[in-house]
C-alpha cells in the first residue's frame, strides 16, 4: 500500500468527471487499499478517487469511531433521497475549511464492492452526508461549491494565503 497525494482545491483536476469502472481487478483493489491508507493517514472519513487524481468512480468511507468499518463503493449511484439536514462539512482537498452544507438526510445507494459484487445500502446521518459528498467529487464538484460565491472567494483567498506561507 502507498500514500497518495491529495489534490488541493481549486486544482482544476478536482472538476474532472470520473468514469465508471468497467472491471474490478487488482489495479482497482490496489487503488482502494491505497485510498483507504491515505484517508486514514490524513485523517479523514471519506476519499474519492478524483481527489487523488484517479478519475474513476471509486470511493472509500469509514465513519466508525475506531476506523474498523471501511466501505468501498465502486460506481456508486444514489437511487433515492429523502429528508434534509444541515451538517458542517470539511474536505481533505480543502484543508482547514469547514462550513454548513444542506444535504439529504437519508439516501439509498447502489454500488459494487471491492470484489465486484453489487450491493445496496441505506444510509442516514453522517454516512449519508459522506456518501453524497464523495459522489459529488466523482461528478467534479467540491463541497465549497454548495456555498455562496462570497464564501467561495474567501475560501480561495485563505487557501492561496496558506499555500504562500507553506511554500
Short mmCIF file of C-alpha atoms in Angstrom, two decimals:
data_model
loop_
_atom_site.label_atom_id
_atom_site.label_comp_id
_atom_site.label_asym_id
_atom_site.label_seq_id
_atom_site.Cartn_x
_atom_site.Cartn_y
_atom_site.Cartn_z
CA UNK A 1 0.00 0.00 0.00
CA UNK A 2 1.07 3.56 -0.59
CA UNK A 3 0.04 7.03 0.48
CA UNK A 4 -1.32 9.04 -2.43
CA UNK A 5 -1.02 12.83 -2.86
CA UNK A 6 -4.35 14.59 -2.33
CA UNK A 7 -5.27 17.34 -4.79
CA UNK A 8 -5.97 20.73 -3.21
CA UNK A 9 -8.87 23.00 -4.14
CA UNK A 10 -9.05 24.92 -6.51
CA UNK A 11 -6.97 22.45 -8.59
CA UNK A 12 -8.87 22.10 -11.90
CA UNK A 13 -8.43 18.29 -11.83
CA UNK A 14 -10.97 18.23 -8.96
CA UNK A 15 -13.58 19.28 -11.54
CA UNK A 16 -12.93 16.36 -13.88
CA UNK A 17 -15.83 13.91 -14.02
CA UNK A 18 -14.86 10.35 -13.06
CA UNK A 19 -15.56 7.48 -15.47
CA UNK A 20 -17.24 4.22 -14.45
CA UNK A 21 -15.03 1.26 -13.58
CA UNK A 22 -15.61 -1.43 -16.21
CA UNK A 23 -13.74 -4.27 -14.49
CA UNK A 24 -12.71 -4.66 -10.88
CA UNK A 25 -9.25 -6.17 -10.95
CA UNK A 26 -6.07 -6.00 -8.85
CA UNK A 27 -5.38 -2.45 -10.08
CA UNK A 28 -8.74 -1.25 -8.73
CA UNK A 29 -8.31 -3.21 -5.48
CA UNK A 30 -4.85 -1.65 -5.02
CA UNK A 31 -6.35 1.80 -5.65
CA UNK A 32 -8.99 1.09 -2.96
CA UNK A 33 -6.30 -0.05 -0.48
CA UNK A 34 -4.06 2.96 -1.22
CA UNK A 35 -7.02 5.34 -0.94
CA UNK A 36 -8.02 3.82 2.42
CA UNK A 37 -4.47 4.17 3.76
CA UNK A 38 -4.33 7.77 2.52
CA UNK A 39 -7.74 8.59 4.06
CA UNK A 40 -6.82 7.12 7.46
CA UNK A 41 -3.43 8.85 7.50
CA UNK A 42 -4.85 12.28 6.51
CA UNK A 43 -7.01 11.73 8.75
CA UNK A 44 -10.43 11.75 7.13
CA UNK A 45 -13.68 9.79 6.91
CA UNK A 46 -14.05 9.69 3.12
CA UNK A 47 -11.99 9.95 -0.04
CA UNK A 48 -12.95 9.87 -3.71
CA UNK A 49 -10.54 8.70 -6.41
CA UNK A 50 -10.87 12.13 -8.05
CA UNK A 51 -9.10 13.65 -5.02
CA UNK A 52 -6.01 11.53 -5.69
CA UNK A 53 -6.06 12.32 -9.43
CA UNK A 54 -7.55 8.95 -10.43
CA UNK A 55 -10.69 9.76 -12.37
CA UNK A 56 -12.51 6.51 -11.75
CA UNK A 57 -15.83 6.14 -9.88
CA UNK A 58 -14.30 4.78 -6.67
CA UNK A 59 -14.94 5.99 -3.10
CA UNK A 60 -13.74 4.84 0.33
CA UNK A 61 -15.56 5.80 3.53
CA UNK A 62 -15.20 4.94 7.21
CA UNK A 63 -17.32 6.92 9.67
CA UNK A 64 -16.74 4.49 12.57
CA UNK A 65 -15.10 5.79 15.75
CA UNK A 66 -12.39 3.11 15.70
CA UNK A 67 -11.80 3.11 11.93
CA UNK A 68 -12.91 -0.51 11.64
CA UNK A 69 -15.72 -0.28 9.06
CA UNK A 70 -14.11 0.54 5.72
CA UNK A 71 -16.70 0.87 2.98
CA UNK A 72 -15.57 0.77 -0.65
CA UNK A 73 -18.07 1.95 -3.26
CA UNK A 74 -17.30 1.36 -6.92
CA UNK A 75 -19.61 3.05 -9.44
CA UNK A 76 -21.91 4.35 -6.68
CA UNK A 77 -25.24 5.85 -7.62
CA UNK A 78 -27.89 7.34 -5.41
CA UNK A 79 -31.24 5.66 -6.03
CA UNK A 80 -33.37 7.56 -3.52
CA UNK A 81 -33.06 10.65 -1.33
CA UNK A 82 -35.30 11.86 1.47
CA UNK A 83 -35.36 14.46 4.19
CA UNK A 84 -32.95 17.32 4.66
CA UNK A 85 -30.13 18.00 7.09
CA UNK A 86 -27.57 20.73 7.54
CA UNK A 87 -24.13 19.46 8.51
CA UNK A 88 -20.78 21.13 8.94
CA UNK A 89 -18.52 19.61 6.31
CA UNK A 90 -14.82 19.61 5.73
CA UNK A 91 -12.73 18.05 2.99
CA UNK A 92 -9.22 16.64 2.63
CA UNK A 93 -8.90 18.68 -0.58
CA UNK A 94 -9.89 21.88 1.24
CA UNK A 95 -7.80 21.62 4.43
CA UNK A 96 -8.80 23.67 7.43
CA UNK A 97 -12.09 24.86 5.90
CA UNK A 98 -15.43 23.85 7.41
CA UNK A 99 -18.89 25.15 6.59
CA UNK A 100 -22.54 24.16 6.74
CA UNK A 101 -24.00 22.35 3.72
CA UNK A 102 -27.58 21.18 3.18
CA UNK A 103 -27.85 17.55 2.08
CA UNK A 104 -30.45 14.79 2.02
CA UNK A 105 -30.93 13.19 5.43
CA UNK A 106 -31.27 9.67 4.02
CA UNK A 107 -30.03 8.06 0.82
CA UNK A 108 -30.25 4.65 -0.78
CA UNK A 109 -27.20 3.89 -2.87
CA UNK A 110 -26.22 1.07 -5.22
CA UNK A 111 -22.57 0.21 -5.87
CA UNK A 112 -20.10 -2.60 -6.36
CA UNK A 113 -17.78 -3.73 -3.57
CA UNK A 114 -14.03 -4.39 -3.93
CA UNK A 115 -14.78 -7.90 -5.25
CA UNK A 116 -17.19 -6.58 -7.88
CA UNK A 117 -20.31 -7.75 -6.05
CA UNK A 118 -23.31 -5.41 -6.35
CA UNK A 119 -24.97 -4.19 -3.16
CA UNK A 120 -27.45 -1.58 -1.97
CA UNK A 121 -27.10 0.44 1.19
CA UNK A 122 -29.49 2.69 3.07
CA UNK A 123 -27.68 5.43 4.95
CA UNK A 124 -28.63 8.32 7.15
CA UNK A 125 -26.91 11.00 9.19
CA UNK A 126 -23.14 11.30 8.82
CA UNK A 127 -22.82 8.30 6.48
CA UNK A 128 -25.47 9.76 4.14
CA UNK A 129 -23.65 13.12 4.14
CA UNK A 130 -20.32 11.44 3.44
CA UNK A 131 -21.73 9.37 0.55
CA UNK A 132 -23.25 12.48 -1.06
CA UNK A 133 -20.03 14.49 -0.52
CA UNK A 134 -17.84 11.80 -2.11
CA UNK A 135 -20.20 11.22 -5.07
CA UNK A 136 -20.09 14.99 -5.64
CA UNK A 137 -16.30 14.61 -6.04
CA UNK A 138 -16.82 11.90 -8.68
CA UNK A 139 -19.09 14.34 -10.50
CA UNK A 140 -16.41 17.08 -10.36
CA UNK A 141 -17.93 19.10 -7.54
CA UNK A 142 -16.23 20.19 -4.29
CA UNK A 143 -18.34 20.89 -1.18
CA UNK A 144 -17.46 24.60 -1.13
CA UNK A 145 -19.36 24.94 -4.42
CA UNK A 146 -22.56 24.45 -2.40
CA UNK A 147 -21.71 27.75 -0.65
CA UNK A 148 -22.29 31.34 -1.76
CA UNK A 149 -19.93 32.99 -4.27
CA UNK A 150 -18.75 35.29 -1.49
CA UNK A 151 -17.78 32.37 0.76
CA UNK A 152 -16.10 30.59 -2.16
CA UNK A 153 -14.00 33.69 -2.85
CA UNK A 154 -12.97 33.94 0.80
CA UNK A 155 -12.02 30.26 0.90
CA UNK A 156 -9.90 30.55 -2.27
CA UNK A 157 -8.11 33.60 -0.80
CA UNK A 158 -7.49 31.81 2.51
CA UNK A 159 -6.12 28.71 0.76
CA UNK A 160 -3.89 30.84 -1.50
CA UNK A 161 -2.51 32.56 1.60
CA UNK A 162 -1.88 29.18 3.28
CA UNK A 163 -0.04 27.97 0.16
CA UNK A 164 2.20 31.07 0.16
CA UNK A 165 3.04 30.60 3.85
CA UNK A 166 3.97 26.93 3.45
CA UNK A 167 5.84 27.41 0.16
#
